[in-house]
mmCIF file of C-alpha atoms and ligand atoms in Angstrom:
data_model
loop_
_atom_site.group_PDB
_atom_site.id
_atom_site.type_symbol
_atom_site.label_atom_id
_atom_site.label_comp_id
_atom_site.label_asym_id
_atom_site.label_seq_id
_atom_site.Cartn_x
_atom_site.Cartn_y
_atom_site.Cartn_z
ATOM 1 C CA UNK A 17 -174.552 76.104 86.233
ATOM 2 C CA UNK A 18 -175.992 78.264 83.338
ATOM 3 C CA UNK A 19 -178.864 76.861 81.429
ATOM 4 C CA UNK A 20 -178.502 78.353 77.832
ATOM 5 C CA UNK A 21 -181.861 78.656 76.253
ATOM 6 C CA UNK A 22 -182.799 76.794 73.127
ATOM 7 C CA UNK A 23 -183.911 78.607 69.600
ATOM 8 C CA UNK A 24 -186.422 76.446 67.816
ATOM 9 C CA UNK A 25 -185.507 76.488 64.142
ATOM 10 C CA UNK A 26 -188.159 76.657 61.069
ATOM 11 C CA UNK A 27 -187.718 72.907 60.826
ATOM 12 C CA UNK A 28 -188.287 72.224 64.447
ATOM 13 C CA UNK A 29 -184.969 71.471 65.572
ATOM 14 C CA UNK A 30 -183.129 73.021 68.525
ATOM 15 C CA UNK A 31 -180.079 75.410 69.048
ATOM 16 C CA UNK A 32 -178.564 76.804 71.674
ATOM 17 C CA UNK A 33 -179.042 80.444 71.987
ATOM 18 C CA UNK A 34 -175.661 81.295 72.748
ATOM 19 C CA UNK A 35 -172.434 79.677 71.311
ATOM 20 C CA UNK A 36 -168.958 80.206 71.031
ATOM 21 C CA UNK A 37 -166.798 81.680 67.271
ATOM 22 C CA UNK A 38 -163.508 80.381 66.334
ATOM 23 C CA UNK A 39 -163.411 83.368 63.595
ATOM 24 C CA UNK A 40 -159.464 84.453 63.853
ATOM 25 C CA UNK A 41 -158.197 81.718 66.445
ATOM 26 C CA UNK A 42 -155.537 80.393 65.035
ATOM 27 C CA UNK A 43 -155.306 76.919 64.042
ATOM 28 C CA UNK A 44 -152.577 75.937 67.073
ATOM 29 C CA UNK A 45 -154.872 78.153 69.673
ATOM 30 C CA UNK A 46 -157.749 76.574 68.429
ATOM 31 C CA UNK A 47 -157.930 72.918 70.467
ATOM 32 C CA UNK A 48 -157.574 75.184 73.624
ATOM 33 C CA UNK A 49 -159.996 77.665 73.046
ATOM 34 C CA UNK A 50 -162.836 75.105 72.288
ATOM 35 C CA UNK A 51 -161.927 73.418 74.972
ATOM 36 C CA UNK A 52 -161.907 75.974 77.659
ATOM 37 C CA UNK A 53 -165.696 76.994 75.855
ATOM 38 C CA UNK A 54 -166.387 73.056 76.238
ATOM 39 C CA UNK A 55 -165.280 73.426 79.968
ATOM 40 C CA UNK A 56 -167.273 76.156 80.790
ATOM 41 C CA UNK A 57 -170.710 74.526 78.971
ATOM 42 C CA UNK A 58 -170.981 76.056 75.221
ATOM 43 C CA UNK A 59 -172.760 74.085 73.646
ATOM 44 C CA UNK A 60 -172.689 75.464 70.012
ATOM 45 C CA UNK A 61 -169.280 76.198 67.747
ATOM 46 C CA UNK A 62 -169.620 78.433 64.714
ATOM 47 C CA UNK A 63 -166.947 77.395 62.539
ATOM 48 C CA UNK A 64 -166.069 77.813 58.627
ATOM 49 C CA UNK A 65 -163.953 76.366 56.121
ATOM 50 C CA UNK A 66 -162.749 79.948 55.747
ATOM 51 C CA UNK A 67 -161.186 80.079 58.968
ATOM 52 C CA UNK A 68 -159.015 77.388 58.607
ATOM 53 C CA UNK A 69 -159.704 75.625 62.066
ATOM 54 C CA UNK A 70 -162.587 72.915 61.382
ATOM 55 C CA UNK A 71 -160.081 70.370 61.665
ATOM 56 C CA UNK A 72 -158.735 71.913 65.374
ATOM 57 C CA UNK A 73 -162.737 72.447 66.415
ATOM 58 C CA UNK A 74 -163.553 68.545 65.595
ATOM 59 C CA UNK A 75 -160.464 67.387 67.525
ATOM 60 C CA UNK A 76 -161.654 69.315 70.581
ATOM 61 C CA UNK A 77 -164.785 67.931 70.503
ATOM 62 C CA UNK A 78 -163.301 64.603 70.224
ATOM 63 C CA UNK A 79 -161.264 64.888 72.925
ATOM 64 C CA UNK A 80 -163.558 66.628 75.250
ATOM 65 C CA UNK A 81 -165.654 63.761 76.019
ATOM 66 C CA UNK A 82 -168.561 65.664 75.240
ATOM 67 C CA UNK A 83 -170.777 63.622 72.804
ATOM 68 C CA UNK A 84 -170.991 64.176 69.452
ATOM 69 C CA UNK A 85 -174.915 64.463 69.671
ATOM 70 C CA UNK A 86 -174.616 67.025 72.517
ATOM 71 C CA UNK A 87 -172.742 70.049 70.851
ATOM 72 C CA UNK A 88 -174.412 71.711 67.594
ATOM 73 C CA UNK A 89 -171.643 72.753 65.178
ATOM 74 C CA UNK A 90 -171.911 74.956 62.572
ATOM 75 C CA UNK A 91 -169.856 75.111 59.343
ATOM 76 C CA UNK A 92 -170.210 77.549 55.999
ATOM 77 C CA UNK A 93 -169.446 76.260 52.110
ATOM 78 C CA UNK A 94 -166.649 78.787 51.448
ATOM 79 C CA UNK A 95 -166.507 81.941 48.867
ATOM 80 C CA UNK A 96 -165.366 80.228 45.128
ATOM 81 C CA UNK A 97 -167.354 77.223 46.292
ATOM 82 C CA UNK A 98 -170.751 77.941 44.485
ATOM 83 C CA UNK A 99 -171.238 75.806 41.773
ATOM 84 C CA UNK A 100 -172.490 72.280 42.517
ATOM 85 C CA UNK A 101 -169.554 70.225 42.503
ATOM 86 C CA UNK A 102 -167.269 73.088 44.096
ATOM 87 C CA UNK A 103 -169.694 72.717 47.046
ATOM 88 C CA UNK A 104 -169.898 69.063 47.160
ATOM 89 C CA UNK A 105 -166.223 68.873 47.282
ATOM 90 C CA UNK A 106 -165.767 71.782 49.865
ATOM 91 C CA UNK A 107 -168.808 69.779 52.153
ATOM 92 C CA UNK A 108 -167.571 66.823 51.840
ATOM 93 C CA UNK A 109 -164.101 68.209 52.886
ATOM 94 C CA UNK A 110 -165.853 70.033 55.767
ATOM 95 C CA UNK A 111 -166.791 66.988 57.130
ATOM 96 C CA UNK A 112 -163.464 64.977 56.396
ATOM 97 C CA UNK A 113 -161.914 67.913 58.605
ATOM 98 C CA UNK A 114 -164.358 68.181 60.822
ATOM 99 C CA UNK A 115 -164.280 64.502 61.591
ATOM 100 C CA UNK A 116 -167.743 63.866 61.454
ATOM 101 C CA UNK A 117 -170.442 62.137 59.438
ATOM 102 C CA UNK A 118 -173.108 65.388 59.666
ATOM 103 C CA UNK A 119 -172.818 68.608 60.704
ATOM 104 C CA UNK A 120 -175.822 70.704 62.725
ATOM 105 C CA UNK A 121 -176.265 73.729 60.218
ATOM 106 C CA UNK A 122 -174.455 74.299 57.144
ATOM 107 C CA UNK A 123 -174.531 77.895 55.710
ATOM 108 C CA UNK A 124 -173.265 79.699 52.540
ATOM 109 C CA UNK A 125 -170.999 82.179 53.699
ATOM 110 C CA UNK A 126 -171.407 85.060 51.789
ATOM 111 C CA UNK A 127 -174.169 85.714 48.741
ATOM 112 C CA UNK A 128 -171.032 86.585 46.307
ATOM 113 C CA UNK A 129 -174.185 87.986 44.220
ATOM 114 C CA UNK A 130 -172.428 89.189 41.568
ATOM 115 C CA UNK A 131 -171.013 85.515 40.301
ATOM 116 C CA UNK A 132 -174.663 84.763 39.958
ATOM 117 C CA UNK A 133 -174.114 81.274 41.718
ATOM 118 C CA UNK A 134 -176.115 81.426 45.239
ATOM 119 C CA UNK A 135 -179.072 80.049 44.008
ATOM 120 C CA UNK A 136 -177.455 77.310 42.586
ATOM 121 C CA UNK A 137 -175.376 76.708 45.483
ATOM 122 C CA UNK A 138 -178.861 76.805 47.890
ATOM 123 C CA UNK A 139 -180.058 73.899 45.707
ATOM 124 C CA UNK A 140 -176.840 72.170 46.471
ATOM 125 C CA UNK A 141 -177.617 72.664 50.375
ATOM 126 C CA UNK A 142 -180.994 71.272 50.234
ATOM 127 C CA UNK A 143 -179.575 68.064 48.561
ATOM 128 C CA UNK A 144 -177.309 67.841 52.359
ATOM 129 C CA UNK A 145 -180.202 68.390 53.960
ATOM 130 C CA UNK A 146 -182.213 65.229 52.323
ATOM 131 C CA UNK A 147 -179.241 63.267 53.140
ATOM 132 C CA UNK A 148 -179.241 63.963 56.288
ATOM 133 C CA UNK A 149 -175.458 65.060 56.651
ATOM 134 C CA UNK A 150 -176.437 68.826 57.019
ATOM 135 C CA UNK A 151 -179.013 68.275 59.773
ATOM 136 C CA UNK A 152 -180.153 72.483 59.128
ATOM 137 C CA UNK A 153 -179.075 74.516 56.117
ATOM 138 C CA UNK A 154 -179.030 78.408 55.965
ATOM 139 C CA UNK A 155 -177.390 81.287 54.550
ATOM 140 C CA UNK A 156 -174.824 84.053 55.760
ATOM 141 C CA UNK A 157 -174.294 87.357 54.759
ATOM 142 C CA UNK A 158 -177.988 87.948 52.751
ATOM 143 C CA UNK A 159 -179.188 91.006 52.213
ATOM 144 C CA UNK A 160 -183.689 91.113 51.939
ATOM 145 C CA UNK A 161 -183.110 91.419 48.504
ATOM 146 C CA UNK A 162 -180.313 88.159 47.918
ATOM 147 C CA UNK A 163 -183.408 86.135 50.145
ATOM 148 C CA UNK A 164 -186.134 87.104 48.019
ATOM 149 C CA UNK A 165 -184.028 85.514 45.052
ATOM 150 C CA UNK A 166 -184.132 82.284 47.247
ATOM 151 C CA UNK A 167 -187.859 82.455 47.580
ATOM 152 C CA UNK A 168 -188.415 83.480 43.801
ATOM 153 C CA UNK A 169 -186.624 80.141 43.149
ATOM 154 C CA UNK A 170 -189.042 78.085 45.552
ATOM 155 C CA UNK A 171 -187.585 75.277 47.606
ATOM 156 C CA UNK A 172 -186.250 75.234 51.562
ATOM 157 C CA UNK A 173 -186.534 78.640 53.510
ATOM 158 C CA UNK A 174 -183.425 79.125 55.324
ATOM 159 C CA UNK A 175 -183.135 78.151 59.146
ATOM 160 C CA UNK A 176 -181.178 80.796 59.993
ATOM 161 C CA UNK A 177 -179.457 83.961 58.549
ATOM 162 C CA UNK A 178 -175.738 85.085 60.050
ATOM 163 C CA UNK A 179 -175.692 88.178 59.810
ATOM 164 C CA UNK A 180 -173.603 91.408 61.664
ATOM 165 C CA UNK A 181 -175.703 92.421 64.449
ATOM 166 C CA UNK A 182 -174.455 94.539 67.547
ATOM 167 C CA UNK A 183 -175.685 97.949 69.221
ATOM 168 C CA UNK A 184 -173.933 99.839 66.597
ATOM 169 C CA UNK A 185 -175.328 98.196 63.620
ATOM 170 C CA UNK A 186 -178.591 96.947 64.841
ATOM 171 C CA UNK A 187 -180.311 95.692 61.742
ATOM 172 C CA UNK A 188 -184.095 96.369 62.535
ATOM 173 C CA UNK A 189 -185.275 95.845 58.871
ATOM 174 C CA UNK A 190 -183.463 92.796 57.493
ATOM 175 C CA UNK A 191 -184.455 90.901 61.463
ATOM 176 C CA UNK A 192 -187.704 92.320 61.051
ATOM 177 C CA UNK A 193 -187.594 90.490 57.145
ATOM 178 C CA UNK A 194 -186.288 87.512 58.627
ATOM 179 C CA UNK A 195 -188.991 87.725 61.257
ATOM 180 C CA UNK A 196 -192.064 87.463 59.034
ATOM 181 C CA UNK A 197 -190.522 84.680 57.235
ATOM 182 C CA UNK A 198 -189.890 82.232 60.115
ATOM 183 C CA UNK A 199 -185.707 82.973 59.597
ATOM 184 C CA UNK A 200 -183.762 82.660 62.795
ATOM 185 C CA UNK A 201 -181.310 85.295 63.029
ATOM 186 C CA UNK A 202 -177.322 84.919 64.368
ATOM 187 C CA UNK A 203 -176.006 87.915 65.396
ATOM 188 C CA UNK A 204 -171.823 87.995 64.356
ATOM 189 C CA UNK A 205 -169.309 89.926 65.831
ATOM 190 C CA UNK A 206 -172.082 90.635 68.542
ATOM 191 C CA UNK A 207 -169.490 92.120 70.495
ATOM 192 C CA UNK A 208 -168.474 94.478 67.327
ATOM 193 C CA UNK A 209 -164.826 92.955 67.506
ATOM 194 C CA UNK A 210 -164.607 94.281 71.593
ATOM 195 C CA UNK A 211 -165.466 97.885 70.431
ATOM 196 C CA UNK A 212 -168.324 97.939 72.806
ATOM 197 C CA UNK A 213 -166.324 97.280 75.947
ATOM 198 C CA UNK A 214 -165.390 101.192 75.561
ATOM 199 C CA UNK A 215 -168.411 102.290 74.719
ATOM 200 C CA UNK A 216 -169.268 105.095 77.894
ATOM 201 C CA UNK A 217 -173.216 104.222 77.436
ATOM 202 C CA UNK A 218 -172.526 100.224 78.028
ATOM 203 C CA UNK A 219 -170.581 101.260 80.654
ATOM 204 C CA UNK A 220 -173.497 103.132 82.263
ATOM 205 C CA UNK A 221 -175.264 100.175 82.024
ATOM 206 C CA UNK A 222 -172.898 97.844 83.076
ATOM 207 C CA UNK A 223 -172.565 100.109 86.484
ATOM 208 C CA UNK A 224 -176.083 99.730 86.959
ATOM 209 C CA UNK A 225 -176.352 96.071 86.666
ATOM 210 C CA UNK A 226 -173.024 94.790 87.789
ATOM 211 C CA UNK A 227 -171.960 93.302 85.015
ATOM 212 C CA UNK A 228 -169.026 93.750 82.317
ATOM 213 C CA UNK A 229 -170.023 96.000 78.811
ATOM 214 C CA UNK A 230 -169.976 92.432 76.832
ATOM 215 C CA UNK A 231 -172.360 90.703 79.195
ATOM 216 C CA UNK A 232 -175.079 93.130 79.164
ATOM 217 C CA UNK A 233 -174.376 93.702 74.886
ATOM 218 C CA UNK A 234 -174.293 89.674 74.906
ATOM 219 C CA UNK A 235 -177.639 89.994 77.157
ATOM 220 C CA UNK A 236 -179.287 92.649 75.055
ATOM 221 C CA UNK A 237 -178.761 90.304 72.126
ATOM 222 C CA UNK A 238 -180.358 87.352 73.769
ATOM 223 C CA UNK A 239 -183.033 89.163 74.639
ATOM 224 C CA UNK A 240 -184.084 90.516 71.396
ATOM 225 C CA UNK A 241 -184.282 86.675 70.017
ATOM 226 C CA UNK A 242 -180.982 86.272 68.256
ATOM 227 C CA UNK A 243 -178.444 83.916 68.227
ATOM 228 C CA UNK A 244 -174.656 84.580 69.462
ATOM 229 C CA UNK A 245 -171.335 83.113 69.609
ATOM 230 C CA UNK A 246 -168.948 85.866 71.073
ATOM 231 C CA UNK A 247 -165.497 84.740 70.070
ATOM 232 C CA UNK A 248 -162.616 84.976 72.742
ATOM 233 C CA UNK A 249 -159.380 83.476 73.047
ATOM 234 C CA UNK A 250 -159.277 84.408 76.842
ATOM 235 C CA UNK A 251 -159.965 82.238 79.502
ATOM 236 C CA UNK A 252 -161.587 84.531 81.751
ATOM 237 C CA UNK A 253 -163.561 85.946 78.831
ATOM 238 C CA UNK A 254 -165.129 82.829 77.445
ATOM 239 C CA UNK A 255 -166.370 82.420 80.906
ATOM 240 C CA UNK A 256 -167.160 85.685 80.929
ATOM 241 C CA UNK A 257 -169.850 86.017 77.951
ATOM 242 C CA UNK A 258 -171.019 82.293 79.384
ATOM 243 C CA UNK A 259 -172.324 84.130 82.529
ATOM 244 C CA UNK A 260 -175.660 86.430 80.898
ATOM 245 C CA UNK A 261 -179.169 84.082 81.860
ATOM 246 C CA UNK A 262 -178.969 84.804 85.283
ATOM 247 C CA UNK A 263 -179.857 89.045 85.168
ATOM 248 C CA UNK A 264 -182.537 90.972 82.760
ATOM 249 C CA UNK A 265 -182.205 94.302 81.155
ATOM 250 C CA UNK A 266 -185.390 96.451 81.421
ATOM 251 C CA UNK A 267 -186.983 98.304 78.419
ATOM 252 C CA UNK A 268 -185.371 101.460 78.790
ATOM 253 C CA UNK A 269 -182.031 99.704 79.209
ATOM 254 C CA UNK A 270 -182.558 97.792 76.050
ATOM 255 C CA UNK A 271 -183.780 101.022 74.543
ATOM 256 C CA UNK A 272 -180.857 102.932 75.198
ATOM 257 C CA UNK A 273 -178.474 100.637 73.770
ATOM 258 C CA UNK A 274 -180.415 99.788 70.473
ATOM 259 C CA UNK A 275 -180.027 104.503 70.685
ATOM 260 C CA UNK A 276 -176.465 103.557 69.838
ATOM 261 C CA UNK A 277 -176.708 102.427 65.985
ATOM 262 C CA UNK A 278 -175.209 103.987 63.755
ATOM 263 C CA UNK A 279 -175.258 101.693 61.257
ATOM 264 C CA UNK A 280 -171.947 101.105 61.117
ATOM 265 C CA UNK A 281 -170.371 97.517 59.638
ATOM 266 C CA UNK A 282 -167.112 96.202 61.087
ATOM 267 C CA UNK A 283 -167.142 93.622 58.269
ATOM 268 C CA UNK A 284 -167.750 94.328 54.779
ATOM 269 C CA UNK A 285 -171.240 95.029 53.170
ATOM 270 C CA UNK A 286 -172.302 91.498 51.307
ATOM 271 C CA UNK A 287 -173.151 93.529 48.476
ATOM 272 C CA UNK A 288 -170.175 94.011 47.449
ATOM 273 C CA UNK A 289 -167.314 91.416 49.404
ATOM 274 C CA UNK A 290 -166.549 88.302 46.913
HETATM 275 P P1 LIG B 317 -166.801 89.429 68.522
HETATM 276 O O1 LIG B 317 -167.784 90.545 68.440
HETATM 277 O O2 LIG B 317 -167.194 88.139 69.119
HETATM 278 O O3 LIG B 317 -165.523 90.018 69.263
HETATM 279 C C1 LIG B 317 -164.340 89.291 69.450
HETATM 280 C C2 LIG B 317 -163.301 90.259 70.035
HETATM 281 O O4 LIG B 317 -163.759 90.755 71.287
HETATM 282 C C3 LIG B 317 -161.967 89.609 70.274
HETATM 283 O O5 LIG B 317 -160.979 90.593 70.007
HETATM 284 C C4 LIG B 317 -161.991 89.269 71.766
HETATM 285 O O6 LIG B 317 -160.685 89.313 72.297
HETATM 286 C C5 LIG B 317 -162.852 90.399 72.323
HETATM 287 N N1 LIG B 317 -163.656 89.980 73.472
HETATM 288 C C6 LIG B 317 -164.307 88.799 73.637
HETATM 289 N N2 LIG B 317 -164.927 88.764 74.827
HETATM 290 C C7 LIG B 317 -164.691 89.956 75.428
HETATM 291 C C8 LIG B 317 -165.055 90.504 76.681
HETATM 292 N N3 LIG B 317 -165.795 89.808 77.537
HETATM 293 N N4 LIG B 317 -164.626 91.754 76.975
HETATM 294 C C9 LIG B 317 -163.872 92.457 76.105
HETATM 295 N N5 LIG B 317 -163.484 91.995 74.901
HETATM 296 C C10 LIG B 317 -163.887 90.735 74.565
HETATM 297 O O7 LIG B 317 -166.210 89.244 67.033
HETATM 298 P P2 LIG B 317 -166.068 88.088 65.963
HETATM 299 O O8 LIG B 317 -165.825 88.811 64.693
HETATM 300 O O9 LIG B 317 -165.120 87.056 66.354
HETATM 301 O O10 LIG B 317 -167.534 87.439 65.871
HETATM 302 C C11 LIG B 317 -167.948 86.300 66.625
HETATM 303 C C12 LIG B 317 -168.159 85.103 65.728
HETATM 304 O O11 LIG B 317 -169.104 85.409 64.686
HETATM 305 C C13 LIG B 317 -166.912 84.674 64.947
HETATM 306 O O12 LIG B 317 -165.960 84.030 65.753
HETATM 307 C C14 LIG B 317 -167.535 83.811 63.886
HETATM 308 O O13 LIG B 317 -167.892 82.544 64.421
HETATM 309 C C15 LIG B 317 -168.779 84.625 63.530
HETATM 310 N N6 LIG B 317 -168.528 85.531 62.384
HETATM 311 C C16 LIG B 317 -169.167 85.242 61.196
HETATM 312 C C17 LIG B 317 -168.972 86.015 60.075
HETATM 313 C C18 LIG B 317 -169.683 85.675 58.819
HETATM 314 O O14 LIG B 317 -169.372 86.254 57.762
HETATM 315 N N7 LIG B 317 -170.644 84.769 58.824
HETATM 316 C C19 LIG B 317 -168.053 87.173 60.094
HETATM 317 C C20 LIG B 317 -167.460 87.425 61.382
HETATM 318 C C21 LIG B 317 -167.714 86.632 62.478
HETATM 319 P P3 LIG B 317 -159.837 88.016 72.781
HETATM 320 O O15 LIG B 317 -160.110 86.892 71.832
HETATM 321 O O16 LIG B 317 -158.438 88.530 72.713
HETATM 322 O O17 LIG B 317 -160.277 87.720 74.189
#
């Protein structure tokens, strides 16, 4: 059975290095998806109230008979949901949805700089945090420059930033950032949406190894420090991207696929999406 490795957060509490997205699983494939995941030994769900399946990802966990204290779930305060009461209402409803009384991490979603409301909303998250129903609180989407208007403002540094990471976009400044300033980093759409399953230089290295394109992208991830949660609606798949603490890439293989950015997005550029 594969032992997934534990990221300590800023605050000192745990989370499971690798997890499992429900971005774009539809609400009625939803229940089976995080089950299968549950099956198979994810740990960690990265939901959002923007996807429109918290209520599907709490009644798999329900179900599963995995405890409640055993899985870390993630949820994000939704774009429009800024100001304080917006995001009290949209937590709270989180939650309801959810079925819980806390959630692991909470996260704004995107910086939506330009309505001027982040900060605001960050001091919202912090009062979650004292309350104990957001057990971590972080931020999605931020840009150096969004972060440094966090820090201007004082108050909690973020546990964690979720941000798009994969061989293609690689990110060395904004990790490096989050680096110095004790900021775990998730890596989304680490598999750049299944692009990388065709790229000929994974392949290479996927010969090499013996394993599939997405396990050794999923493994180069992991070993670099950051956080994933491959999404997949596919049995064979979510077993699949499970299956990556049991080989090791060496330098030059890790080299050679951090060659491939091209800083190219799949997703839109937080500095101008909401
Ligand atoms: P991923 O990079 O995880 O890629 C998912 C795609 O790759 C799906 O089409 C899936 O197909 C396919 N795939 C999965 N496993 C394999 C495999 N082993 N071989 C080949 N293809 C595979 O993209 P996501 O955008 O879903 O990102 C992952 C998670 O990151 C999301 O689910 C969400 O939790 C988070 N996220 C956060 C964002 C944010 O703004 N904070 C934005 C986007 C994502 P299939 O399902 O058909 O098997």
């Amino acid at each position: 059975m594969t032992v997934v490795p534990d990221i300590t957060l800023n605050n000192g509490q745990a989370i499971p290095q690798l997890g499992f997205g429900v971005f774009q699983v539809r609400p009625n494939a939803t229940v089976a998806a995080v089950t299968a995941a549950l099956r198979v030994g994810y740990r960690h769900i990265d939901t959002a109230e923007m996807y429109g399946n918290e209520r599907q990802v709490g009644e798999a966990i329900a179900r599963s008979g995995v405890g409640r204290g055993d899985v870390f779930v993630t949820t994000k305060l939704n774009n429009g949901q800024h100001r304080p009461d917006a995001a009290r209402r949209a937590f709270d409803a989180s939650l309801k949805a959810l079925g819980f009384d806390y959630v692991d991490l909470f996260l704004i979603h995107w910086p939506q700089a330009r309505r001027g409301e982040f900060v605001g909303a960050w001091n919202t998250l912090e009062e979650f945090h004292r309350d104990g129903r957001a057990r971590s609180i972080g931020v999605s989407n931020f840009h150096q420059h969004h972060l440094e208007a966090l820090f201007a403002d004082g108050g909690t540094v973020p546990a964690v930033n979720q941000i798009e990471v994969h061989p293609y976009l690689t990110q060395d400044r904004l990790r490096a950032f989050c680096a110095e300033h004790q900021i775990a980093v998730e890596a989304w759409s680490p598999l750049a949406r299944g692009r990388i399953a065709h790229d000929p230089a994974i392949a290479a290295i996927a010969t090499a190894t013996g394993r599939t394109p997405a396990q050794v992208v999923l493994r180069w991830h992991t070993q670099r420090g950051d956080i994933v949660f491959p999404k997949s609606v596919t049995p064979a798949r979510i077993e699949e991207n499970f299956a990556i603490f049991d080989f090791e890439l060496t330098g030059e293989q890790m080299a050679a696929i951090s060659a491939l950015n091209r800083n190219q997005r799949t997703g839109p550029d937080p500095d101008s999406f909401g």
